[in-house]
PDB file of C-alpha atoms and ligand atoms in Angstrom:
ATOM      1  CA  MET A  18       0.000   0.000   0.000  1.00 43.00           C
ATOM      2  CA  SER A  19       1.957   2.988  -1.254  1.00 44.00           C
ATOM      3  CA  LYS A  20      -0.024   5.611   0.601  1.00 51.00           C
ATOM      4  CA  ALA A  21      -0.092   3.876   3.970  1.00 55.00           C
ATOM      5  CA  PRO A  22       0.611   6.207   6.869  1.00 60.00           C
ATOM      6  CA  LYS A  23       4.151   6.763   8.040  1.00 57.00           C
ATOM      7  CA  LYS A  24       4.384   5.754  11.648  1.00 51.00           C
ATOM      8  CA  LYS A  25       7.539   6.866  13.314  1.00 43.00           C
ATOM      9  CA  THR A  26       7.437  10.603  12.894  1.00 48.00           C
ATOM     10  CA  VAL A  27       7.162  11.322  16.597  1.00 47.00           C
ATOM     11  CA  LYS A  28       9.588  11.135  19.458  1.00 47.00           C
ATOM     12  CA  PRO A  29       8.939   8.472  22.121  1.00 44.00           C
ATOM     13  CA  THR A  30       8.298  11.118  24.800  1.00 46.00           C
ATOM     14  CA  GLU A  31       5.576  12.670  22.681  1.00 49.00           C
ATOM     15  CA  LEU A  32       4.153   9.258  21.956  1.00 51.00           C
ATOM     16  CA  GLN A  33       3.443   8.704  25.628  1.00 57.00           C
ATOM     17  CA  ASN A  34       1.223  11.633  26.414  1.00 82.00           C
ATOM     18  CA  GLU A  35       0.017  13.333  23.288  1.00 94.00           C
ATOM     19  CA  LEU A  36      -2.715  12.192  20.978  1.00 97.00           C
ATOM     20  CA  LEU A  37      -1.397  11.303  17.544  1.00 98.00           C
ATOM     21  CA  ILE A  38      -3.288  12.683  14.597  1.00 98.00           C
ATOM     22  CA  TYR A  39      -3.113  11.241  11.121  1.00 98.00           C
ATOM     23  CA  LEU A  40      -2.454  14.189   8.824  1.00 98.00           C
ATOM     24  CA  ASN A  41      -1.683  13.895   5.111  1.00 98.00           C
ATOM     25  CA  GLY A  42       0.309  10.691   5.241  1.00 97.00           C
ATOM     26  CA  GLU A  43       1.872  10.797   8.678  1.00 97.00           C
ATOM     27  CA  PHE A  44       1.144  10.708  12.368  1.00 98.00           C
ATOM     28  CA  VAL A  45       1.875  13.929  14.189  1.00 98.00           C
ATOM     29  CA  PRO A  46       1.300  14.930  17.824  1.00 98.00           C
ATOM     30  CA  LYS A  47      -1.881  16.919  18.371  1.00 97.00           C
ATOM     31  CA  SER A  48       0.059  20.126  19.114  1.00 97.00           C
ATOM     32  CA  GLU A  49       1.759  19.877  15.711  1.00 97.00           C
ATOM     33  CA  ALA A  50      -1.283  18.815  13.698  1.00 98.00           C
ATOM     34  CA  LYS A  51      -1.878  22.032  11.743  1.00 98.00           C
ATOM     35  CA  VAL A  52      -3.548  22.873   8.471  1.00 98.00           C
ATOM     36  CA  SER A  53      -3.059  25.982   6.369  1.00 98.00           C
ATOM     37  CA  VAL A  54      -5.235  29.070   6.840  1.00 98.00           C
ATOM     38  CA  PHE A  55      -5.647  28.846   3.051  1.00 98.00           C
ATOM     39  CA  ASP A  56      -7.281  25.435   3.337  1.00 98.00           C
ATOM     40  CA  HIS A  57     -10.706  25.634   1.711  1.00 98.00           C
ATOM     41  CA  GLY A  58     -12.103  23.395   4.412  1.00 98.00           C
ATOM     42  CA  LEU A  59     -11.507  26.310   6.758  1.00 98.00           C
ATOM     43  CA  LEU A  60     -12.170  29.190   4.348  1.00 98.00           C
ATOM     44  CA  TYR A  61     -15.370  27.788   2.855  1.00 98.00           C
ATOM     45  CA  GLY A  62     -16.401  24.613   4.664  1.00 98.00           C
ATOM     46  CA  ASP A  63     -15.417  22.888   1.426  1.00 98.00           C
ATOM     47  CA  GLY A  64     -14.975  19.276   2.448  1.00 98.00           C
ATOM     48  CA  VAL A  65     -16.638  16.211   3.905  1.00 98.00           C
ATOM     49  CA  PHE A  66     -16.382  14.264   7.136  1.00 98.00           C
ATOM     50  CA  GLU A  67     -17.494  11.246   9.121  1.00 98.00           C
ATOM     51  CA  GLY A  68     -17.896  10.540  12.809  1.00 98.00           C
ATOM     52  CA  ILE A  69     -17.286   6.885  13.654  1.00 98.00           C
ATOM     53  CA  ARG A  70     -17.143   4.905  16.928  1.00 97.00           C
ATOM     54  CA  SER A  71     -15.024   2.024  18.058  1.00 97.00           C
ATOM     55  CA  TYR A  72     -16.178  -0.207  20.863  1.00 97.00           C
ATOM     56  CA  ASN A  73     -13.691  -2.537  22.493  1.00 96.00           C
ATOM     57  CA  CYS A  74     -11.471  -2.700  19.401  1.00 97.00           C
ATOM     58  CA  LEU A  75     -14.373  -3.017  16.935  1.00 98.00           C
ATOM     59  CA  VAL A  76     -15.015  -0.117  14.587  1.00 98.00           C
ATOM     60  CA  PHE A  77     -18.774  -0.025  14.269  1.00 98.00           C
ATOM     61  CA  LYS A  78     -20.113  -0.014  10.674  1.00 98.00           C
ATOM     62  CA  LEU A  79     -16.811   1.214   9.272  1.00 98.00           C
ATOM     63  CA  LYS A  80     -17.665   0.120   5.725  1.00 98.00           C
ATOM     64  CA  GLU A  81     -20.969   2.018   5.813  1.00 98.00           C
ATOM     65  CA  HIS A  82     -19.275   5.166   7.117  1.00 98.00           C
ATOM     66  CA  LEU A  83     -16.620   5.005   4.421  1.00 98.00           C
ATOM     67  CA  GLU A  84     -19.221   4.468   1.728  1.00 98.00           C
ATOM     68  CA  ARG A  85     -21.053   7.567   2.912  1.00 98.00           C
ATOM     69  CA  LEU A  86     -17.795   9.544   3.027  1.00 98.00           C
ATOM     70  CA  PHE A  87     -16.924   8.565  -0.543  1.00 98.00           C
ATOM     71  CA  GLU A  88     -20.476   9.296  -1.744  1.00 98.00           C
ATOM     72  CA  SER A  89     -20.426  12.741  -0.100  1.00 98.00           C
ATOM     73  CA  ALA A  90     -17.044  13.445  -1.724  1.00 98.00           C
ATOM     74  CA  HIS A  91     -18.254  12.213  -5.117  1.00 98.00           C
ATOM     75  CA  THR A  92     -21.259  14.545  -5.016  1.00 98.00           C
ATOM     76  CA  ILE A  93     -19.116  17.595  -4.270  1.00 98.00           C
ATOM     77  CA  MET A  94     -16.524  16.409  -6.820  1.00 98.00           C
ATOM     78  CA  LEU A  95     -13.776  16.077  -4.255  1.00 98.00           C
ATOM     79  CA  THR A  96     -11.205  13.372  -4.927  1.00 98.00           C
ATOM     80  CA  ILE A  97     -10.116  11.510  -1.819  1.00 98.00           C
ATOM     81  CA  PRO A  98      -6.473  10.564  -2.453  1.00 98.00           C
ATOM     82  CA  TYR A  99      -6.980   7.065  -1.005  1.00 98.00           C
ATOM     83  CA  ASN A 100      -9.316   4.208  -1.781  1.00 98.00           C
ATOM     84  CA  GLN A 101     -11.655   2.743   0.812  1.00 98.00           C
ATOM     85  CA  GLU A 102      -9.210  -0.011   1.710  1.00 98.00           C
ATOM     86  CA  GLU A 103      -6.446   2.505   2.346  1.00 98.00           C
ATOM     87  CA  MET A 104      -8.790   4.701   4.382  1.00 98.00           C
ATOM     88  CA  THR A 105      -9.729   1.662   6.458  1.00 98.00           C
ATOM     89  CA  GLU A 106      -6.069   1.001   7.186  1.00 98.00           C
ATOM     90  CA  ILE A 107      -5.433   4.661   8.055  1.00 98.00           C
ATOM     91  CA  ILE A 108      -8.323   4.672  10.531  1.00 98.00           C
ATOM     92  CA  LEU A 109      -7.326   1.381  12.164  1.00 98.00           C
ATOM     93  CA  GLU A 110      -3.717   2.519  12.402  1.00 98.00           C
ATOM     94  CA  THR A 111      -4.800   5.786  14.045  1.00 98.00           C
ATOM     95  CA  LEU A 112      -6.552   3.736  16.714  1.00 98.00           C
ATOM     96  CA  ARG A 113      -3.570   1.424  17.117  1.00 97.00           C
ATOM     97  CA  VAL A 114      -0.911   4.131  17.466  1.00 97.00           C
ATOM     98  CA  ASN A 115      -3.048   5.827  20.100  1.00 97.00           C
ATOM     99  CA  LYS A 116      -3.792   2.499  21.808  1.00 96.00           C
ATOM    100  CA  LEU A 117      -7.490   3.259  21.890  1.00 96.00           C
ATOM    101  CA  ARG A 118     -10.013   0.468  22.447  1.00 96.00           C
ATOM    102  CA  ASP A 119     -13.022   2.778  22.657  1.00 96.00           C
ATOM    103  CA  ALA A 120     -12.958   5.938  20.632  1.00 97.00           C
ATOM    104  CA  TYR A 121     -14.813   8.508  18.638  1.00 97.00           C
ATOM    105  CA  ILE A 122     -13.100   8.859  15.277  1.00 98.00           C
ATOM    106  CA  ARG A 123     -13.362  11.938  13.106  1.00 98.00           C
ATOM    107  CA  VAL A 124     -12.351  11.547   9.470  1.00 98.00           C
ATOM    108  CA  VAL A 125     -12.061  14.806   7.541  1.00 98.00           C
ATOM    109  CA  VAL A 126     -11.254  15.401   3.885  1.00 99.00           C
ATOM    110  CA  THR A 127     -11.064  18.995   2.691  1.00 98.00           C
ATOM    111  CA  ARG A 128     -10.540  20.466  -0.772  1.00 98.00           C
ATOM    112  CA  GLY A 129      -7.066  21.401   0.439  1.00 98.00           C
ATOM    113  CA  GLU A 130      -4.975  24.537   0.241  1.00 98.00           C
ATOM    114  CA  GLY A 131      -5.953  27.072  -2.411  1.00 98.00           C
ATOM    115  CA  ASP A 132      -6.054  30.833  -2.747  1.00 98.00           C
ATOM    116  CA  LEU A 133      -8.597  33.269  -1.356  1.00 98.00           C
ATOM    117  CA  GLY A 134     -11.029  32.702  -4.219  1.00 96.00           C
ATOM    118  CA  LEU A 135     -13.702  30.018  -4.259  1.00 97.00           C
ATOM    119  CA  ASP A 136     -12.293  28.163  -7.267  1.00 97.00           C
ATOM    120  CA  PRO A 137     -11.663  24.579  -6.161  1.00 98.00           C
ATOM    121  CA  ARG A 138      -9.356  24.047  -9.165  1.00 97.00           C
ATOM    122  CA  LYS A 139      -6.759  26.080  -7.277  1.00 97.00           C
ATOM    123  CA  CYS A 140      -6.663  23.421  -4.584  1.00 98.00           C
ATOM    124  CA  LYS A 141      -4.206  20.894  -5.894  1.00 97.00           C
ATOM    125  CA  LYS A 142      -4.296  18.336  -3.106  1.00 97.00           C
ATOM    126  CA  ALA A 143      -6.998  17.330  -0.653  1.00 98.00           C
ATOM    127  CA  THR A 144      -6.200  17.567   3.042  1.00 98.00           C
ATOM    128  CA  VAL A 145      -6.933  14.351   4.936  1.00 98.00           C
ATOM    129  CA  PHE A 146      -6.876  13.984   8.681  1.00 98.00           C
ATOM    130  CA  VAL A 147      -8.129  11.456  11.192  1.00 98.00           C
ATOM    131  CA  ILE A 148      -8.575  12.169  14.891  1.00 98.00           C
ATOM    132  CA  ALA A 149      -9.331   9.368  17.343  1.00 98.00           C
ATOM    133  CA  ASP A 150     -10.391  10.648  20.739  1.00 95.00           C
ATOM    134  CA  SER A 151     -13.359  10.398  23.062  1.00 87.00           C
ATOM    135  CA  ILE A 152     -16.689  12.220  22.999  1.00 81.00           C
ATOM    136  CA  VAL A 153     -19.496  12.618  25.504  1.00 85.00           C
ATOM    137  CA  LEU A 154     -22.492  14.254  23.919  1.00 82.00           C
ATOM    138  CA  TYR A 155     -25.126  14.063  26.620  1.00 92.00           C
ATOM    139  CA  PRO A 156     -24.929  13.434  30.373  1.00 93.00           C
ATOM    140  CA  GLU A 157     -25.683   9.876  31.478  1.00 94.00           C
ATOM    141  CA  LYS A 158     -28.758  11.095  33.387  1.00 96.00           C
ATOM    142  CA  LEU A 159     -30.496  11.967  30.132  1.00 97.00           C
ATOM    143  CA  TYR A 160     -30.098   8.402  28.862  1.00 97.00           C
ATOM    144  CA  ARG A 161     -31.856   7.170  31.993  1.00 97.00           C
ATOM    145  CA  ASN A 162     -34.574   9.831  32.260  1.00 98.00           C
ATOM    146  CA  GLY A 163     -34.907  11.052  28.694  1.00 98.00           C
ATOM    147  CA  MET A 164     -34.330  14.546  27.324  1.00 98.00           C
ATOM    148  CA  GLY A 165     -36.506  17.451  26.273  1.00 98.00           C
ATOM    149  CA  ILE A 166     -36.093  18.980  22.828  1.00 98.00           C
ATOM    150  CA  ILE A 167     -37.503  22.041  21.072  1.00 98.00           C
ATOM    151  CA  THR A 168     -38.458  22.851  17.489  1.00 98.00           C
ATOM    152  CA  VAL A 169     -36.406  25.748  16.137  1.00 98.00           C
ATOM    153  CA  PRO A 170     -37.083  28.272  13.349  1.00 98.00           C
ATOM    154  CA  THR A 171     -34.043  27.316  11.260  1.00 98.00           C
ATOM    155  CA  VAL A 172     -35.154  24.670   8.772  1.00 97.00           C
ATOM    156  CA  ARG A 173     -33.059  21.868   7.355  1.00 97.00           C
ATOM    157  CA  ASN A 174     -31.108  22.598   4.154  1.00 93.00           C
ATOM    158  CA  LEU A 175     -33.062  22.243   0.932  1.00 92.00           C
ATOM    159  CA  PRO A 176     -32.186  19.021  -0.911  1.00 90.00           C
ATOM    160  CA  GLU A 177     -31.935  21.207  -4.048  1.00 90.00           C
ATOM    161  CA  ALA A 178     -29.157  23.266  -2.388  1.00 91.00           C
ATOM    162  CA  VAL A 179     -26.500  21.313  -0.483  1.00 92.00           C
ATOM    163  CA  ASN A 180     -28.317  18.017  -0.175  1.00 94.00           C
ATOM    164  CA  PRO A 181     -28.494  16.958   3.486  1.00 94.00           C
ATOM    165  CA  GLN A 182     -27.185  13.545   2.358  1.00 96.00           C
ATOM    166  CA  VAL A 183     -23.808  15.203   1.859  1.00 97.00           C
ATOM    167  CA  LYS A 184     -22.040  15.161   5.192  1.00 98.00           C
ATOM    168  CA  SER A 185     -20.178  18.335   4.373  1.00 98.00           C
ATOM    169  CA  LEU A 186     -18.007  20.513   6.578  1.00 98.00           C
ATOM    170  CA  ASN A 187     -20.590  23.240   6.194  1.00 96.00           C
ATOM    171  CA  TYR A 188     -22.677  22.674   9.315  1.00 96.00           C
ATOM    172  CA  LEU A 189     -23.765  26.268   9.926  1.00 96.00           C
ATOM    173  CA  ASN A 190     -27.388  25.417   9.274  1.00 96.00           C
ATOM    174  CA  ASN A 191     -27.316  22.860  12.067  1.00 97.00           C
ATOM    175  CA  ILE A 192     -25.192  25.065  14.299  1.00 98.00           C
ATOM    176  CA  MET A 193     -27.754  27.877  14.022  1.00 98.00           C
ATOM    177  CA  ALA A 194     -30.463  25.409  15.007  1.00 98.00           C
ATOM    178  CA  LYS A 195     -28.327  24.275  17.940  1.00 98.00           C
ATOM    179  CA  ILE A 196     -27.830  27.882  19.083  1.00 98.00           C
ATOM    180  CA  GLU A 197     -31.579  28.483  18.928  1.00 98.00           C
ATOM    181  CA  ALA A 198     -32.180  25.408  21.096  1.00 98.00           C
ATOM    182  CA  ASN A 199     -29.432  26.417  23.528  1.00 98.00           C
ATOM    183  CA  ASN A 200     -30.881  29.946  23.778  1.00 98.00           C
ATOM    184  CA  SER A 201     -34.140  28.383  24.927  1.00 98.00           C
ATOM    185  CA  GLY A 202     -32.374  26.171  27.453  1.00 98.00           C
ATOM    186  CA  TYR A 203     -32.373  22.927  25.438  1.00 98.00           C
ATOM    187  CA  MET A 204     -29.490  20.737  24.353  1.00 97.00           C
ATOM    188  CA  GLU A 205     -30.980  19.563  21.084  1.00 98.00           C
ATOM    189  CA  ALA A 206     -33.254  21.027  18.394  1.00 98.00           C
ATOM    190  CA  LEU A 207     -35.879  19.483  16.180  1.00 98.00           C
ATOM    191  CA  MET A 208     -35.473  20.745  12.625  1.00 98.00           C
ATOM    192  CA  LEU A 209     -38.321  20.732  10.144  1.00 98.00           C
ATOM    193  CA  ASN A 210     -37.939  20.853   6.399  1.00 98.00           C
ATOM    194  CA  PRO A 211     -39.116  23.934   4.447  1.00 96.00           C
ATOM    195  CA  GLN A 212     -42.581  22.315   4.036  1.00 97.00           C
ATOM    196  CA  GLY A 213     -42.940  21.917   7.792  1.00 98.00           C
ATOM    197  CA  TYR A 214     -42.399  18.162   7.990  1.00 98.00           C
ATOM    198  CA  VAL A 215     -40.130  16.698  10.626  1.00 98.00           C
ATOM    199  CA  ALA A 216     -36.617  16.184   9.238  1.00 98.00           C
ATOM    200  CA  GLU A 217     -34.153  15.429  12.044  1.00 98.00           C
ATOM    201  CA  CYS A 218     -32.214  17.018  14.869  1.00 98.00           C
ATOM    202  CA  THR A 219     -28.947  18.956  14.535  1.00 98.00           C
ATOM    203  CA  GLY A 220     -26.742  15.882  14.702  1.00 97.00           C
ATOM    204  CA  ASP A 221     -29.171  13.021  15.230  1.00 98.00           C
ATOM    205  CA  ASN A 222     -32.033  11.279  13.445  1.00 98.00           C
ATOM    206  CA  ILE A 223     -35.435  11.066  15.093  1.00 98.00           C
ATOM    207  CA  PHE A 224     -37.790   8.150  15.714  1.00 99.00           C
ATOM    208  CA  MET A 225     -41.235   7.868  17.305  1.00 98.00           C
ATOM    209  CA  VAL A 226     -43.244   4.898  18.506  1.00 98.00           C
ATOM    210  CA  LYS A 227     -47.034   4.833  18.382  1.00 98.00           C
ATOM    211  CA  GLU A 228     -49.010   1.690  19.192  1.00 97.00           C
ATOM    212  CA  ARG A 229     -45.777  -0.283  18.981  1.00 96.00           C
ATOM    213  CA  ILE A 230     -45.054   0.870  15.414  1.00 98.00           C
ATOM    214  CA  LEU A 231     -41.734   2.602  14.920  1.00 98.00           C
ATOM    215  CA  SER A 232     -41.680   5.549  12.490  1.00 98.00           C
ATOM    216  CA  THR A 233     -38.921   7.776  11.188  1.00 98.00           C
ATOM    217  CA  PRO A 234     -38.936  10.379   8.410  1.00 98.00           C
ATOM    218  CA  PRO A 235     -37.698   9.208   5.006  1.00 98.00           C
ATOM    219  CA  ALA A 236     -34.313  10.643   4.014  1.00 96.00           C
ATOM    220  CA  HIS A 237     -35.842  12.646   1.141  1.00 95.00           C
ATOM    221  CA  VAL A 238     -37.562  15.058   3.573  1.00 96.00           C
ATOM    222  CA  GLY A 239     -34.099  16.363   4.404  1.00 95.00           C
ATOM    223  CA  ALA A 240     -32.652  13.914   6.911  1.00 96.00           C
ATOM    224  CA  LEU A 241     -29.199  12.398   6.767  1.00 97.00           C
ATOM    225  CA  LYS A 242     -29.292   8.657   6.138  1.00 97.00           C
ATOM    226  CA  GLY A 243     -27.802   7.976   9.540  1.00 98.00           C
ATOM    227  CA  ILE A 244     -25.797   4.806  10.023  1.00 98.00           C
ATOM    228  CA  THR A 245     -27.286   4.450  13.516  1.00 98.00           C
ATOM    229  CA  ARG A 246     -30.744   5.104  12.046  1.00 98.00           C
ATOM    230  CA  GLN A 247     -30.286   2.194   9.634  1.00 98.00           C
ATOM    231  CA  ALA A 248     -28.925  -0.053  12.385  1.00 98.00           C
ATOM    232  CA  ILE A 249     -32.035   0.707  14.478  1.00 98.00           C
ATOM    233  CA  ILE A 250     -34.364   0.019  11.534  1.00 98.00           C
ATOM    234  CA  ASP A 251     -32.632  -3.351  10.969  1.00 98.00           C
ATOM    235  CA  LEU A 252     -32.724  -4.208  14.680  1.00 98.00           C
ATOM    236  CA  ALA A 253     -36.417  -3.301  14.935  1.00 98.00           C
ATOM    237  CA  ARG A 254     -37.242  -5.611  12.020  1.00 98.00           C
ATOM    238  CA  ARG A 255     -35.252  -8.424  13.595  1.00 97.00           C
ATOM    239  CA  ASN A 256     -37.037  -7.865  16.914  1.00 96.00           C
ATOM    240  CA  ASP A 257     -40.551  -7.899  15.401  1.00 96.00           C
ATOM    241  CA  VAL A 258     -41.108  -4.186  15.809  1.00 98.00           C
ATOM    242  CA  PRO A 259     -42.880  -2.917  12.662  1.00 98.00           C
ATOM    243  CA  VAL A 260     -41.030   0.036  11.078  1.00 98.00           C
ATOM    244  CA  GLN A 261     -42.282   2.733   8.744  1.00 98.00           C
ATOM    245  CA  GLU A 262     -40.386   5.473   6.961  1.00 98.00           C
ATOM    246  CA  ARG A 263     -43.059   8.125   6.599  1.00 98.00           C
ATOM    247  CA  MET A 264     -43.661  11.856   6.608  1.00 98.00           C
ATOM    248  CA  LEU A 265     -44.151  13.055  10.165  1.00 98.00           C
ATOM    249  CA  THR A 266     -45.587  16.273  11.542  1.00 98.00           C
ATOM    250  CA  ARG A 267     -45.048  17.824  14.956  1.00 98.00           C
ATOM    251  CA  HIS A 268     -48.597  16.724  15.751  1.00 98.00           C
ATOM    252  CA  ASP A 269     -47.566  13.104  15.125  1.00 98.00           C
ATOM    253  CA  LEU A 270     -44.605  13.525  17.467  1.00 98.00           C
ATOM    254  CA  PHE A 271     -46.616  15.295  20.196  1.00 98.00           C
ATOM    255  CA  ASN A 272     -48.990  12.337  20.299  1.00 98.00           C
ATOM    256  CA  ALA A 273     -46.389   9.584  20.127  1.00 98.00           C
ATOM    257  CA  ASP A 274     -46.063   7.015  22.911  1.00 98.00           C
ATOM    258  CA  GLU A 275     -42.252   7.155  22.760  1.00 98.00           C
ATOM    259  CA  MET A 276     -39.569   9.109  21.014  1.00 98.00           C
ATOM    260  CA  PHE A 277     -35.802   8.794  20.681  1.00 98.00           C
ATOM    261  CA  LEU A 278     -32.842  10.148  18.749  1.00 98.00           C
ATOM    262  CA  THR A 279     -30.039   8.197  17.098  1.00 98.00           C
ATOM    263  CA  GLY A 280     -26.517   9.120  16.076  1.00 98.00           C
ATOM    264  CA  THR A 281     -22.980   7.817  16.206  1.00 97.00           C
ATOM    265  CA  ALA A 282     -22.025  10.068  19.106  1.00 96.00           C
ATOM    266  CA  ALA A 283     -25.420  10.101  20.864  1.00 96.00           C
ATOM    267  CA  GLU A 284     -26.166   6.399  20.183  1.00 97.00           C
ATOM    268  CA  VAL A 285     -29.840   5.973  21.210  1.00 98.00           C
ATOM    269  CA  ILE A 286     -31.228   8.638  23.558  1.00 98.00           C
ATOM    270  CA  PRO A 287     -34.856   8.796  24.742  1.00 98.00           C
ATOM    271  CA  VAL A 288     -36.868  12.000  24.314  1.00 98.00           C
ATOM    272  CA  VAL A 289     -39.639  12.701  26.820  1.00 98.00           C
ATOM    273  CA  SER A 290     -40.802  16.182  25.842  1.00 98.00           C
ATOM    274  CA  LEU A 291     -41.088  18.242  22.687  1.00 98.00           C
ATOM    275  CA  ASP A 292     -41.996  21.945  22.708  1.00 98.00           C
ATOM    276  CA  GLY A 293     -43.337  21.610  26.238  1.00 98.00           C
ATOM    277  CA  ARG A 294     -45.614  18.679  25.354  1.00 98.00           C
ATOM    278  CA  GLN A 295     -45.048  15.544  27.352  1.00 98.00           C
ATOM    279  CA  ILE A 296     -44.359  12.491  25.186  1.00 98.00           C
ATOM    280  CA  GLY A 297     -46.180   9.354  26.342  1.00 98.00           C
ATOM    281  CA  ASN A 298     -45.870   9.074  30.113  1.00 97.00           C
ATOM    282  CA  ALA A 299     -42.773  11.307  30.104  1.00 97.00           C
ATOM    283  CA  LYS A 300     -40.506   8.330  30.744  1.00 98.00           C
ATOM    284  CA  PRO A 301     -38.282   6.430  28.319  1.00 98.00           C
ATOM    285  CA  GLY A 302     -40.541   3.797  26.749  1.00 97.00           C
ATOM    286  CA  ARG A 303     -40.315   0.042  26.458  1.00 97.00           C
ATOM    287  CA  VAL A 304     -39.641  -0.147  22.723  1.00 98.00           C
ATOM    288  CA  THR A 305     -36.899   2.463  23.146  1.00 98.00           C
ATOM    289  CA  ALA A 306     -35.330   0.448  25.966  1.00 98.00           C
ATOM    290  CA  LYS A 307     -35.472  -2.749  23.918  1.00 98.00           C
ATOM    291  CA  LEU A 308     -33.839  -1.118  20.903  1.00 98.00           C
ATOM    292  CA  ARG A 309     -31.230   0.620  23.060  1.00 98.00           C
ATOM    293  CA  SER A 310     -30.175  -2.662  24.520  1.00 98.00           C
ATOM    294  CA  ALA A 311     -30.224  -4.428  21.114  1.00 98.00           C
ATOM    295  CA  PHE A 312     -28.045  -1.605  19.788  1.00 98.00           C
ATOM    296  CA  ALA A 313     -25.583  -1.931  22.678  1.00 97.00           C
ATOM    297  CA  ASP A 314     -25.341  -5.683  21.951  1.00 98.00           C
ATOM    298  CA  LEU A 315     -24.737  -5.019  18.275  1.00 98.00           C
ATOM    299  CA  THR A 316     -21.816  -2.702  19.000  1.00 97.00           C
ATOM    300  CA  LYS A 317     -20.175  -5.571  20.891  1.00 96.00           C
ATOM    301  CA  ARG A 318     -20.092  -7.890  17.894  1.00 94.00           C
ATOM    302  CA  ASP A 319     -20.391  -5.878  14.684  1.00 91.00           C
ATOM    303  CA  GLY A 320     -17.392  -3.999  13.336  1.00 93.00           C
ATOM    304  CA  ALA A 321     -13.918  -3.932  11.844  1.00 95.00           C
ATOM    305  CA  ARG A 322     -11.593  -5.566  14.353  1.00 96.00           C
ATOM    306  CA  TYR A 323      -8.147  -4.287  15.303  1.00 96.00           C
ATOM    307  CA  SER A 324      -5.750  -5.071  18.090  1.00 95.00           C
ATOM    308  CA  ILE A 325      -3.654  -2.743  20.217  1.00 92.00           C
TER     309      ILE A 325
HETATM  310  N1  PMP B 415     -28.116  13.847  11.216  1.00 52.45           N
HETATM  311  C1  PMP B 415     -27.079  14.684  11.169  1.00 52.45           C
HETATM  312  C2  PMP B 415     -27.286  16.059  10.660  1.00 52.45           C
HETATM  313  C3  PMP B 415     -25.812  14.253  11.576  1.00 52.45           C
HETATM  314  O1  PMP B 415     -24.769  15.082  11.509  1.00 52.45           O
HETATM  315  C4  PMP B 415     -25.650  12.948  12.057  1.00 52.45           C
HETATM  316  C5  PMP B 415     -24.297  12.454  12.489  1.00 52.45           C
HETATM  317  N2  PMP B 415     -23.823  13.107  13.615  1.00 52.45           N
HETATM  318  C6  PMP B 415     -26.770  12.116  12.140  1.00 52.45           C
HETATM  319  C7  PMP B 415     -27.984  12.591  11.684  1.00 52.45           C
HETATM  320  C8  PMP B 415     -26.665  10.722  12.640  1.00 52.45           C
HETATM  321  O2  PMP B 415     -25.975   9.935  11.711  1.00 52.45           O
HETATM  322  P1  PMP B 415     -25.085   8.694  12.154  1.00 52.45           P
HETATM  323  O3  PMP B 415     -25.990   7.740  12.840  1.00 52.45           O
HETATM  324  O4  PMP B 415     -24.564   8.153  10.867  1.00 52.45           O
HETATM  325  O5  PMP B 415     -24.035   9.205  13.041  1.00 52.45           O
END
């Protein structure tokens, strides 16, 4: 593999206490992992990324994440200078050199360094970096008791503009929604699409349960095809929980028996209130609990294995 990462670019002392970042072909200590201020990822959000988890030396759904990364890049006509096999090796090696069994992995590919204009043709080489670290999105208490969320005015990106299927570095739309939720004292926001249908949250997909039927909006309303979302759909089917992908309104959600969010970082988190309306009996529901535990089991056996 010609483009495999170089390993020994750091001194042993640095190896012991500093996170090693994969950056453009080599591993560098976090404090030295720098990209140019002319990088179009920074200047314009011109790039794509993935957030991936490893659980006890198993990288969950790595193939699916890489497929989505390459599809996002293809749509924005960004050439990733590695194939999927090489990217797999880079990610596994990043985990190995950092001796991480459980990690949150961020894979970023930007258009690279250009000039101050927009023209991507000026960017001769994509920037690629991989960070493996930890992430805690929500406090443990919220997983036990459920969280409250709020609908915000900022709507999800139009599929005719930057399609929400593209996991691009341009997350301002979602960040604005997050700010609006935070300003109202909530940690997460429900985003509608421009027609007023439920799309998703700022970094998570949304599910509801009504009369034991699980429903989630179809991706075409403006939701990302979440890898966790798909895992939950598959697990529900295997556990005899009927699943529907259908258009949902806030009214549908208000009157649901249960609600939860899914995402790589958040995993499966129960929601017990929306816009001040109590959902079900305001406690995490039984279907949610069943799927949460099935998901936890899945992360123990499904994934790309590595050893440290
Ligand atoms: N929607 C958005 C907007 C996201 O950024 C993410 C990922 N954080 C998700 C949904 C969940 O997707 P996944 O399960 O693949 O992490």
